[in-house]
Short mmCIF file of C-alpha atoms in Angstrom, two decimals:
data_model
loop_
_atom_site.label_atom_id
_atom_site.label_comp_id
_atom_site.label_asym_id
_atom_site.label_seq_id
_atom_site.Cartn_x
_atom_site.Cartn_y
_atom_site.Cartn_z
CA MET A 1 154.86 102.07 -31.45
CA SER A 2 157.12 103.26 -28.64
CA GLY A 3 156.54 102.88 -24.79
CA GLU A 4 153.45 101.38 -23.36
CA THR A 5 150.21 101.97 -25.32
CA GLN A 6 148.79 105.38 -24.10
CA PHE A 7 145.78 105.82 -26.45
CA ASP A 8 143.31 102.64 -26.09
CA VAL A 9 141.02 102.67 -28.86
CA ARG A 10 137.57 100.88 -28.85
CA GLU A 11 135.84 100.72 -32.01
CA ILE A 12 132.09 101.01 -30.80
CA SER A 13 131.09 100.71 -34.66
CA PRO A 14 132.56 101.66 -37.84
CA SER A 15 131.45 104.96 -37.54
CA TYR A 16 131.94 105.78 -33.84
CA TRP A 17 135.35 105.46 -31.94
CA ARG A 18 136.07 106.01 -28.12
CA VAL A 19 139.75 106.47 -27.30
CA THR A 20 140.88 106.69 -23.83
CA PHE A 21 144.18 108.30 -22.73
CA SER A 22 146.50 106.94 -19.85
CA ASN A 23 150.04 107.97 -19.10
CA GLY A 24 151.17 107.63 -15.38
CA GLU A 25 149.75 109.12 -12.31
CA ILE A 26 148.64 112.23 -13.93
CA ASN A 27 148.37 111.52 -17.88
CA LEU A 28 151.54 113.90 -18.73
CA ILE A 29 152.02 114.32 -22.48
CA ASP A 30 155.54 113.26 -23.28
CA PRO A 31 157.78 112.32 -26.28
CA ASP A 32 155.92 108.69 -26.45
CA THR A 33 152.55 110.50 -26.56
CA ILE A 34 153.70 112.50 -29.62
CA GLU A 35 154.87 109.64 -31.61
CA GLN A 36 151.54 107.35 -30.83
CA LEU A 37 149.20 110.29 -31.25
CA ALA A 38 150.93 110.73 -34.88
CA GLU A 39 150.23 107.24 -35.71
CA LEU A 40 146.56 107.25 -34.26
CA ILE A 41 145.81 110.48 -36.47
CA THR A 42 146.66 108.68 -39.05
CA ARG A 43 144.50 105.79 -38.28
CA ILE A 44 141.65 107.94 -38.07
CA GLU A 45 142.55 109.64 -41.40
CA ARG A 46 142.30 106.27 -43.14
CA ALA A 47 138.85 104.95 -41.71
CA PRO A 48 136.58 105.32 -44.42
CA GLU A 49 133.56 104.86 -42.54
CA LEU A 50 134.58 106.82 -39.20
CA THR A 51 132.28 109.80 -38.54
CA VAL A 52 133.15 110.77 -34.70
CA VAL A 53 135.74 110.19 -32.25
CA VAL A 54 135.69 110.81 -28.63
CA PHE A 55 138.49 111.60 -26.59
CA ARG A 56 138.68 110.80 -22.57
CA SER A 57 140.70 109.82 -19.86
CA ALA A 58 141.53 106.91 -17.60
CA ASN A 59 142.34 109.28 -14.77
CA PRO A 60 139.09 111.18 -13.19
CA ASP A 61 141.45 113.85 -12.03
CA PHE A 62 143.49 114.70 -15.00
CA PHE A 63 142.24 114.53 -18.82
CA MET A 64 145.88 115.43 -19.97
CA ALA A 65 147.83 117.27 -17.24
CA HIS A 66 150.33 118.96 -19.48
CA TYR A 67 153.78 118.43 -21.20
CA ASP A 68 156.37 116.36 -18.94
CA MET A 69 158.56 119.03 -18.01
CA LEU A 70 161.52 116.16 -17.05
CA ALA A 71 161.23 114.51 -20.28
CA ASP A 72 164.08 113.94 -22.75
CA ARG A 73 164.49 117.33 -24.73
CA SER A 74 166.99 115.96 -27.08
CA ARG A 75 164.92 113.28 -28.22
CA VAL A 76 162.07 115.63 -28.86
CA ALA A 77 164.53 118.02 -30.59
CA ALA A 78 165.57 115.37 -32.72
CA MET A 79 162.16 114.25 -34.16
CA LYS A 80 162.35 114.38 -38.01
CA PRO A 81 159.54 116.76 -39.29
CA ALA A 82 156.49 115.42 -40.65
CA PRO A 83 155.29 115.70 -44.03
CA SER A 84 153.73 118.97 -43.38
CA GLY A 85 157.09 120.17 -42.71
CA LEU A 86 155.89 120.78 -39.05
CA HIS A 87 157.72 119.10 -36.30
CA PRO A 88 155.48 116.15 -34.97
CA TYR A 89 154.36 118.05 -32.07
CA ALA A 90 152.93 120.88 -34.22
CA ASP A 91 151.80 118.55 -37.00
CA ASN A 92 149.45 116.78 -34.23
CA VAL A 93 147.60 119.61 -32.85
CA TYR A 94 147.38 120.96 -36.76
CA ARG A 95 146.42 117.87 -38.15
CA LEU A 96 144.07 116.63 -35.54
CA ALA A 97 141.81 119.26 -36.04
CA ARG A 98 141.33 118.77 -39.65
CA VAL A 99 140.78 114.88 -39.55
CA PRO A 100 137.63 114.03 -41.60
CA ALA A 101 136.09 113.08 -38.48
CA VAL A 102 134.40 114.94 -35.85
CA THR A 103 136.44 115.03 -32.73
CA VAL A 104 135.26 115.57 -29.23
CA SER A 105 136.89 115.76 -25.93
CA GLU A 106 135.12 114.49 -22.58
CA ILE A 107 136.96 116.60 -20.22
CA ASN A 108 137.03 115.28 -16.75
CA GLY A 109 139.80 116.64 -14.15
CA ARG A 110 142.85 119.09 -15.65
CA ALA A 111 143.75 120.08 -19.00
CA ARG A 112 146.53 122.37 -18.77
CA GLY A 113 149.34 123.63 -21.34
CA ALA A 114 149.74 120.66 -24.08
CA GLY A 115 146.64 119.10 -22.57
CA SER A 116 144.79 122.50 -22.94
CA GLU A 117 146.52 122.46 -26.45
CA PHE A 118 145.01 118.78 -27.37
CA ALA A 119 141.85 119.69 -26.31
CA LEU A 120 141.65 122.92 -28.58
CA ALA A 121 142.45 120.63 -31.45
CA THR A 122 139.49 118.65 -31.11
CA ASP A 123 136.30 119.98 -32.70
CA ILE A 124 133.99 119.83 -29.63
CA ARG A 125 134.59 120.27 -26.12
CA PHE A 126 132.37 118.91 -23.29
CA ALA A 127 133.34 119.13 -19.45
CA GLY A 128 132.63 117.87 -16.22
CA PRO A 129 132.01 120.09 -13.25
CA ALA A 130 135.54 119.40 -11.92
CA ALA A 131 137.26 120.15 -15.03
CA VAL A 132 140.11 122.90 -15.15
CA LEU A 133 141.77 124.13 -18.24
CA GLY A 134 144.50 127.00 -18.53
CA HIS A 135 148.02 127.69 -19.78
CA PHE A 136 150.82 128.33 -17.29
CA GLU A 137 153.49 128.48 -19.69
CA VAL A 138 154.40 132.24 -19.17
CA GLY A 139 154.49 131.51 -15.78
CA VAL A 140 157.36 129.59 -16.07
CA GLY A 141 159.01 131.54 -18.53
CA SER A 142 158.05 129.92 -21.88
CA VAL A 143 155.79 130.73 -24.84
CA PRO A 144 152.99 128.10 -25.29
CA GLY A 145 154.37 125.80 -28.35
CA GLY A 146 150.83 124.47 -29.88
CA ASP A 147 149.22 127.42 -30.87
CA PRO A 148 146.77 128.11 -28.27
CA THR A 149 147.47 131.90 -29.49
CA GLY A 150 145.94 131.42 -32.47
CA ARG A 151 143.22 129.19 -31.40
CA LEU A 152 141.95 130.66 -28.29
CA ALA A 153 142.01 134.07 -29.91
CA ARG A 154 139.70 132.63 -32.76
CA MET A 155 137.53 131.19 -30.31
CA LEU A 156 137.10 133.72 -27.40
CA GLY A 157 138.26 137.07 -28.74
CA ARG A 158 141.77 138.52 -28.16
CA GLY A 159 140.89 139.89 -24.58
CA ARG A 160 139.97 136.89 -23.00
CA ALA A 161 142.62 134.83 -25.07
CA LEU A 162 145.18 137.07 -23.54
CA GLU A 163 143.68 136.67 -19.95
CA ILE A 164 144.06 132.95 -20.23
CA LEU A 165 147.80 133.11 -21.76
CA LEU A 166 149.26 135.87 -19.73
CA GLY A 167 147.57 135.30 -16.37
CA ALA A 168 148.77 131.77 -16.49
CA ASP A 169 145.68 130.94 -14.16
CA ASP A 170 143.22 128.04 -13.91
CA PHE A 171 140.00 128.23 -15.55
CA PRO A 172 137.44 126.16 -13.46
CA ALA A 173 134.55 124.32 -15.82
CA ASP A 174 131.94 126.87 -15.03
CA LEU A 175 134.01 129.84 -16.18
CA ALA A 176 135.41 128.05 -19.03
CA GLU A 177 131.98 127.51 -20.26
CA ARG A 178 130.99 131.19 -19.91
CA TYR A 179 134.16 132.24 -21.82
CA GLY A 180 133.53 129.84 -24.70
CA TYR A 181 136.69 127.46 -23.77
CA VAL A 182 134.54 124.34 -23.72
CA ASN A 183 131.01 124.02 -25.22
CA ARG A 184 129.11 123.26 -22.04
CA VAL A 185 129.45 121.52 -18.40
CA LEU A 186 127.49 118.80 -17.45
CA PRO A 187 126.22 118.03 -14.12
CA ASP A 188 128.42 115.46 -11.85
CA GLY A 189 127.88 111.87 -13.21
CA GLU A 190 126.16 112.98 -16.47
CA LEU A 191 129.39 113.65 -18.62
CA ALA A 192 129.96 110.19 -19.71
CA ASP A 193 126.44 109.46 -20.96
CA PHE A 194 125.80 112.65 -22.59
CA VAL A 195 128.99 112.56 -24.49
CA ASP A 196 128.28 109.02 -25.62
CA GLY A 197 124.75 110.10 -26.70
CA PHE A 198 125.79 112.87 -28.59
CA ALA A 199 128.73 110.94 -30.44
CA ARG A 200 126.17 108.21 -31.24
CA ARG A 201 123.61 111.03 -32.82
CA ILE A 202 126.14 112.31 -35.09
CA ALA A 203 127.53 108.75 -36.05
CA GLY A 204 124.02 107.97 -37.11
CA PHE A 205 123.82 110.79 -39.63
CA ASP A 206 124.78 111.02 -43.32
CA ARG A 207 128.98 110.57 -43.11
CA THR A 208 129.48 113.17 -46.22
CA ALA A 209 127.36 115.78 -44.95
CA VAL A 210 128.92 115.25 -41.51
CA ARG A 211 132.60 115.83 -43.04
CA GLU A 212 131.76 118.46 -45.56
CA THR A 213 129.91 120.52 -42.91
CA LYS A 214 132.96 120.31 -40.81
CA SER A 215 135.68 120.99 -43.47
CA LEU A 216 133.64 124.26 -44.32
CA VAL A 217 133.52 125.72 -40.87
CA ASP A 218 137.31 124.49 -40.47
CA ALA A 219 137.97 126.66 -43.55
CA VAL A 220 137.06 129.88 -41.93
CA THR A 221 138.00 129.09 -38.53
CA GLU A 222 141.18 127.04 -38.24
CA PRO A 223 144.68 128.81 -38.00
CA PRO A 224 146.96 128.46 -41.12
CA VAL A 225 149.90 125.84 -41.15
CA GLU A 226 152.53 128.71 -40.79
CA GLU A 227 150.94 129.81 -37.17
CA PHE A 228 151.76 126.25 -35.46
CA GLY A 229 155.55 126.27 -36.82
CA ALA A 230 156.18 129.83 -35.67
CA ALA A 231 154.49 128.85 -31.99
CA LEU A 232 156.63 126.04 -31.59
CA SER A 233 159.81 127.51 -32.75
CA ALA A 234 158.86 130.12 -29.84
CA PHE A 235 158.51 127.58 -27.35
CA PHE A 236 161.80 125.95 -28.06
CA ARG A 237 163.26 129.30 -28.05
CA THR A 238 161.98 130.34 -24.84
CA SER A 239 161.64 127.12 -22.71
CA GLY A 240 164.38 126.01 -20.80
CA ARG A 241 166.39 129.16 -20.28
CA PRO A 242 168.52 129.42 -17.35
CA GLU A 243 167.00 132.44 -15.88
CA ASN A 244 163.47 130.70 -15.19
CA ALA A 245 165.26 127.37 -13.94
CA HIS A 246 164.19 128.51 -10.43
CA ARG A 247 160.32 128.90 -11.42
CA VAL A 248 160.48 125.44 -12.24
CA GLU A 249 162.56 124.11 -9.48
CA ARG A 250 160.00 125.61 -7.05
CA LEU A 251 157.40 124.07 -8.47
CA LEU A 252 158.98 120.50 -8.68
CA GLU A 253 159.78 120.93 -5.31
CA ALA A 254 156.01 121.55 -4.34
CA GLY A 255 155.12 118.65 -6.00
CA LEU A 256 154.57 119.46 -9.69
CA GLN A 257 153.96 116.25 -11.92
CA GLN A 258 152.87 114.43 -8.53
CA PRO A 259 149.02 113.46 -8.30
CA ASP A 260 148.73 114.99 -4.50
CA GLY A 261 151.21 118.09 -5.08
CA VAL A 262 150.89 121.44 -6.54
CA GLU A 263 149.12 119.99 -9.76
CA LEU A 264 145.99 120.30 -7.56
CA ASP A 265 146.28 124.12 -7.60
CA LEU A 266 148.71 125.18 -10.38
CA GLY A 267 147.30 128.28 -11.25
CA ARG A 268 147.03 129.87 -7.72
CA ARG A 269 150.74 128.43 -7.13
CA ILE A 270 152.45 129.78 -10.21
CA GLY A 271 151.38 133.25 -9.20
CA ALA A 272 152.28 133.17 -5.44
CA PRO A 273 155.24 135.07 -4.43
CA PRO A 274 158.57 132.70 -4.01
CA GLY A 275 158.47 131.16 -0.44
CA THR A 276 154.61 130.91 -0.27
#
């Protein structure tokens, strides 16, 4: 496993695991995340007694901020395809949704771009009142790469999916709940206890019944594998183009990828006229 461990796995019981993500000041997703998540997904797949996994963040302000826009692009491009034939990033968001165990995101803080794609790959999403979700990729000249186009359209309908993806704005917790982007929002201070109680409840049920029920839902709701390859190809083709460099540079100058900069209000700043 490369780099520092980003996913801290606590095995509450053989049937219930809690995974806490931590990576830098704002929980960016980077090449190490891709490799470590692939290993974690394999570990989940191979745990015969596992029924439910909760994913949470060590940072109260950022669940998973987004992909690291300053990461080594050549390292990512050189990653060998997974057994599915997909690039490892696409394979992760494709395969995570299909693990036999139920996966739950406990979302405090921000989950944009690749952070939202991770949350969408989990089965159930509960949020705190300060949670913010969204996809800003179009605002910097890129196509989202983890197939939120397919998942959001299936979950929310075409119009709301296009509003999220093309508007490139932030969706605060209450609006995300109203749209169905998250299952529900819990009052301040109640999220962790609620999610833990929900996970323990599922972990106490018959594992075969839980897994087979999830599998039947997946069969009628999950996008086919081909969509994930197409989405990531579109991301690689559109991201990093010179004509959009000024958009990213403006955001970096305003504190993109810093805990006290533009990350706190990224949706508004993405759509603001230059110079504001």
